[in-house]
Amino acid sequence: MARTTRTPRVDFVIVSNRLPIDAKPTADGEDQWVTSPGGLVAALQPVMAGREAAWVGWPGRADTELAPFSLDKTHYVPVSMSEQELAEHYEGMSNATIWPLYHDVIVPPEFHREWWDSYTRVNQRFAEAAASVAEQDGFVWVQDYQLQLVPQMLRGLRPDLRIGYFHHIPFPPYELFAQLPWRQEILHGLLGADVVGFQRVADASNMRQAVRRNFGYSMNKPIVRVPVDARLPRDPHAPPVTASKTREVRVDAFPISLDQAAIVEMATTDSVIARSREIREELGNPNTIFLGVDRLDYTKGISHRLKAFGELLEEGTLQASDAVFVQLASPSRERVESYRELRDDIELQVGRINGDFGHLDRPAIVYLHQNMSREEMMALYLACDVMVVTPLRDGMNLVAKEFVSARTDNKGVLVLSEFTGAADELDQALMVNPHDIDGMKEAFVAAAHMPVAEATRRMAELRATVEEHDVRRWATGFLDAVTPHTPKPRR
């Protein structure tokens, strides 16, 4: 990629917590920028293809000031964060307060005022960076929970812009959201957008309910009518709201997807197919390979699925000589204490099950705590017989859709948590409640012994669904919702 320092104003800007590229030092001391792994990057890359655009985000290094730069048609605007801001805004407010609160309080969220202050300060910095690069009347698309204040801040700086916000994780029911001391500030921030998108209908409904409970704004689903001079009700210094003019904010569901064609292209290469066969051989050619692919996160239900698998081995329903579970858990937020504890717990669980049922030449569970190349991931998808996607709560989960897209042979069975956004679309998967260990065990056995004709029919229907609802449809649906929208005041 050709790098320049040219950073013109553009009419399409994406704002996310991280830039979609990482700096890798070279032998001569220069940075080489490579594409980052992750679902958000994979989803947005097709949207950016062939378009001159800007991407605003943190470059991945604390206490580092980087000037904007360009690679091909994309202009990157790095936003700096100090080590303290990284600890308070990202590890603290974003991932120890908002993340657990929005994921059904699987672990207790922490509430610290200094974290909130840092979150506010960093959001303002992102808004200013986006405002500096957006063309007059351009479009800015803000991504996810780390930046929920940016839409309103950006509207204050640049009222000419069209602003979209997409929320990639769940939005909680009001009974949970109400715990947040800064709930009004969050809602006020989100309502700065013209369109606020969610993965599921229920998430959009939860936000509209929160707006109704806190602000009492008029709405006609999915439209919320926000006063042009809206302010926080508890701000005694703001001028009074006349409510004579409102603008329409669409709060709706736009389920995200992926670029199926790109995955099919990779999964059908000779090298990936050959590697998938090697993986089966390396695992001893068992009858059934179960596969889990996740970030190491307490929301993903990894310990629940391993418990179910371990009990099946203990009962003798499955034999370690015939079945193996491969669990890839990529490193995540390793400076956060709850994540370090989770890693220790899962590694102890894996060690116990392997100690009880594994053999020297064949462990019952192959546990990999590492990042993996896209090609190796595709080979794993092709090698496995049963894909296990069982989060306790997830906005969408693109791993399920990646697996389905890769299986051009129409083989393999998907076991899917009903608490994922993907469950709304992939109804030919075997649905499970990951808290129900017995139910999960039944699904594992059913998947392992499913007749070929039934498995083929299910996979063909799953593939057709993902093909129809691909990332271009997601992006087009969202952009079409924003493009005709003009913030014309109404009386």
mmCIF file with all atom_site columns, N, CA and C in Angstrom, residues 277-289 320-324 361-363 366:
data_model
loop_
_atom_site.group_PDB
_atom_site.id
_atom_site.type_symbol
_atom_site.label_atom_id
_atom_site.label_alt_id
_atom_site.label_comp_id
_atom_site.label_asym_id
_atom_site.label_entity_id
_atom_site.label_seq_id
_atom_site.pdbx_PDB_ins_code
_atom_site.Cartn_x
_atom_site.Cartn_y
_atom_site.Cartn_z
_atom_site.occupancy
_atom_site.B_iso_or_equiv
_atom_site.pdbx_formal_charge
_atom_site.auth_seq_id
_atom_site.auth_comp_id
_atom_site.auth_asym_id
_atom_site.auth_atom_id
_atom_site.pdbx_PDB_model_num
ATOM 1  N N  . ARG A 1 277 ? -7.444  -30.919 5.533  1.00 0.00 ? 277 ARG A N  1
ATOM 2  C CA . ARG A 1 277 ? -7.205  -32.372 5.615  1.00 0.00 ? 277 ARG A CA 1
ATOM 3  C C  . ARG A 1 277 ? -6.052  -32.667 6.557  1.00 0.00 ? 277 ARG A C  1
ATOM 4  N N  . GLU A 1 278 ? -5.019  -31.811 6.519  1.00 0.00 ? 278 GLU A N  1
ATOM 5  C CA . GLU A 1 278 ? -3.888  -31.994 7.437  1.00 0.00 ? 278 GLU A CA 1
ATOM 6  C C  . GLU A 1 278 ? -4.343  -31.870 8.893  1.00 0.00 ? 278 GLU A C  1
ATOM 7  N N  . ILE A 1 279 ? -5.237  -30.913 9.163  1.00 0.00 ? 279 ILE A N  1
ATOM 8  C CA . ILE A 1 279 ? -5.716  -30.717 10.529 1.00 0.00 ? 279 ILE A CA 1
ATOM 9  C C  . ILE A 1 279 ? -6.410  -31.971 11.030 1.00 0.00 ? 279 ILE A C  1
ATOM 10 N N  . ARG A 1 280 ? -7.244  -32.571 10.216 1.00 0.00 ? 280 ARG A N  1
ATOM 11 C CA . ARG A 1 280 ? -7.922  -33.801 10.639 1.00 0.00 ? 280 ARG A CA 1
ATOM 12 C C  . ARG A 1 280 ? -6.907  -34.906 10.928 1.00 0.00 ? 280 ARG A C  1
ATOM 13 N N  . GLU A 1 281 ? -5.905  -34.981 10.105 1.00 0.00 ? 281 GLU A N  1
ATOM 14 C CA . GLU A 1 281 ? -4.879  -36.008 10.323 1.00 0.00 ? 281 GLU A CA 1
ATOM 15 C C  . GLU A 1 281 ? -4.105  -35.722 11.605 1.00 0.00 ? 281 GLU A C  1
ATOM 16 N N  . GLU A 1 282 ? -3.756  -34.445 11.829 1.00 0.00 ? 282 GLU A N  1
ATOM 17 C CA . GLU A 1 282 ? -3.025  -34.087 13.045 1.00 0.00 ? 282 GLU A CA 1
ATOM 18 C C  . GLU A 1 282 ? -3.839  -34.380 14.307 1.00 0.00 ? 282 GLU A C  1
ATOM 19 N N  . LEU A 1 283 ? -5.153  -34.322 14.189 1.00 0.00 ? 283 LEU A N  1
ATOM 20 C CA . LEU A 1 283 ? -6.027  -34.617 15.328 1.00 0.00 ? 283 LEU A CA 1
ATOM 21 C C  . LEU A 1 283 ? -6.343  -36.105 15.442 1.00 0.00 ? 283 LEU A C  1
ATOM 22 N N  . GLY A 1 284 ? -5.782  -36.920 14.566 1.00 0.00 ? 284 GLY A N  1
ATOM 23 C CA . GLY A 1 284 ? -5.984  -38.368 14.657 1.00 0.00 ? 284 GLY A CA 1
ATOM 24 C C  . GLY A 1 284 ? -7.186  -38.863 13.895 1.00 0.00 ? 284 GLY A C  1
ATOM 25 N N  . ASN A 1 285 ? -7.703  -38.085 12.964 1.00 0.00 ? 285 ASN A N  1
ATOM 26 C CA . ASN A 1 285 ? -8.871  -38.463 12.171 1.00 0.00 ? 285 ASN A CA 1
ATOM 27 C C  . ASN A 1 285 ? -10.030 -38.982 13.033 1.00 0.00 ? 285 ASN A C  1
ATOM 28 N N  . PRO A 1 286 ? -10.459 -38.207 14.027 1.00 0.00 ? 286 PRO A N  1
ATOM 29 C CA . PRO A 1 286 ? -11.586 -38.649 14.858 1.00 0.00 ? 286 PRO A CA 1
ATOM 30 C C  . PRO A 1 286 ? -12.891 -38.638 14.066 1.00 0.00 ? 286 PRO A C  1
ATOM 31 N N  . ASN A 1 287 ? -13.894 -39.303 14.598 1.00 0.00 ? 287 ASN A N  1
ATOM 32 C CA . ASN A 1 287 ? -15.199 -39.296 13.939 1.00 0.00 ? 287 ASN A CA 1
ATOM 33 C C  . ASN A 1 287 ? -15.821 -37.906 13.952 1.00 0.00 ? 287 ASN A C  1
ATOM 34 N N  . THR A 1 288 ? -15.634 -37.185 15.057 1.00 0.00 ? 288 THR A N  1
ATOM 35 C CA . THR A 1 288 ? -16.284 -35.881 15.195 1.00 0.00 ? 288 THR A CA 1
ATOM 36 C C  . THR A 1 288 ? -15.307 -34.859 15.756 1.00 0.00 ? 288 THR A C  1
ATOM 37 N N  . ILE A 1 289 ? -15.155 -33.757 15.034 1.00 0.00 ? 289 ILE A N  1
ATOM 38 C CA . ILE A 1 289 ? -14.382 -32.629 15.535 1.00 0.00 ? 289 ILE A CA 1
ATOM 39 C C  . ILE A 1 289 ? -15.359 -31.500 15.859 1.00 0.00 ? 289 ILE A C  1
ATOM 40 N N  . ALA A 1 320 ? -13.171 -40.006 23.955 1.00 0.00 ? 320 ALA A N  1
ATOM 41 C CA . ALA A 1 320 ? -12.071 -39.163 23.508 1.00 0.00 ? 320 ALA A CA 1
ATOM 42 C C  . ALA A 1 320 ? -11.352 -39.758 22.307 1.00 0.00 ? 320 ALA A C  1
ATOM 43 N N  . SER A 1 321 ? -11.503 -41.057 22.072 1.00 0.00 ? 321 SER A N  1
ATOM 44 C CA . SER A 1 321 ? -10.894 -41.682 20.899 1.00 0.00 ? 321 SER A CA 1
ATOM 45 C C  . SER A 1 321 ? -11.669 -41.371 19.619 1.00 0.00 ? 321 SER A C  1
ATOM 46 N N  . ASP A 1 322 ? -12.931 -40.938 19.793 1.00 0.00 ? 322 ASP A N  1
ATOM 47 C CA . ASP A 1 322 ? -13.786 -40.683 18.634 1.00 0.00 ? 322 ASP A CA 1
ATOM 48 C C  . ASP A 1 322 ? -14.117 -39.205 18.441 1.00 0.00 ? 322 ASP A C  1
ATOM 49 N N  . ALA A 1 323 ? -13.970 -38.395 19.498 1.00 0.00 ? 323 ALA A N  1
ATOM 50 C CA . ALA A 1 323 ? -14.389 -36.995 19.431 1.00 0.00 ? 323 ALA A CA 1
ATOM 51 C C  . ALA A 1 323 ? -13.338 -36.109 20.078 1.00 0.00 ? 323 ALA A C  1
ATOM 52 N N  . VAL A 1 324 ? -13.084 -34.967 19.462 1.00 0.00 ? 324 VAL A N  1
ATOM 53 C CA . VAL A 1 324 ? -12.156 -33.997 20.025 1.00 0.00 ? 324 VAL A CA 1
ATOM 54 C C  . VAL A 1 324 ? -12.781 -32.617 19.907 1.00 0.00 ? 324 VAL A C  1
ATOM 55 N N  . ASP A 1 361 ? -1.249  -39.128 22.913 1.00 0.00 ? 361 ASP A N  1
ATOM 56 C CA . ASP A 1 361 ? -1.247  -38.790 21.493 1.00 0.00 ? 361 ASP A CA 1
ATOM 57 C C  . ASP A 1 361 ? -2.539  -38.123 21.048 1.00 0.00 ? 361 ASP A C  1
ATOM 58 N N  . ARG A 1 362 ? -3.508  -37.975 21.974 1.00 0.00 ? 362 ARG A N  1
ATOM 59 C CA . ARG A 1 362 ? -4.770  -37.364 21.577 1.00 0.00 ? 362 ARG A CA 1
ATOM 60 C C  . ARG A 1 362 ? -5.460  -36.730 22.776 1.00 0.00 ? 362 ARG A C  1
ATOM 61 N N  . PRO A 1 363 ? -5.298  -35.434 22.968 1.00 0.00 ? 363 PRO A N  1
ATOM 62 C CA . PRO A 1 363 ? -6.040  -34.765 24.035 1.00 0.00 ? 363 PRO A CA 1
ATOM 63 C C  . PRO A 1 363 ? -7.528  -34.715 23.695 1.00 0.00 ? 363 PRO A C  1
ATOM 64 N N  . VAL A 1 366 ? -8.299  -29.627 22.473 1.00 0.00 ? 366 VAL A N  1
ATOM 65 C CA . VAL A 1 366 ? -7.144  -28.889 21.971 1.00 0.00 ? 366 VAL A CA 1
ATOM 66 C C  . VAL A 1 366 ? -7.459  -27.414 22.186 1.00 0.00 ? 366 VAL A C  1
#
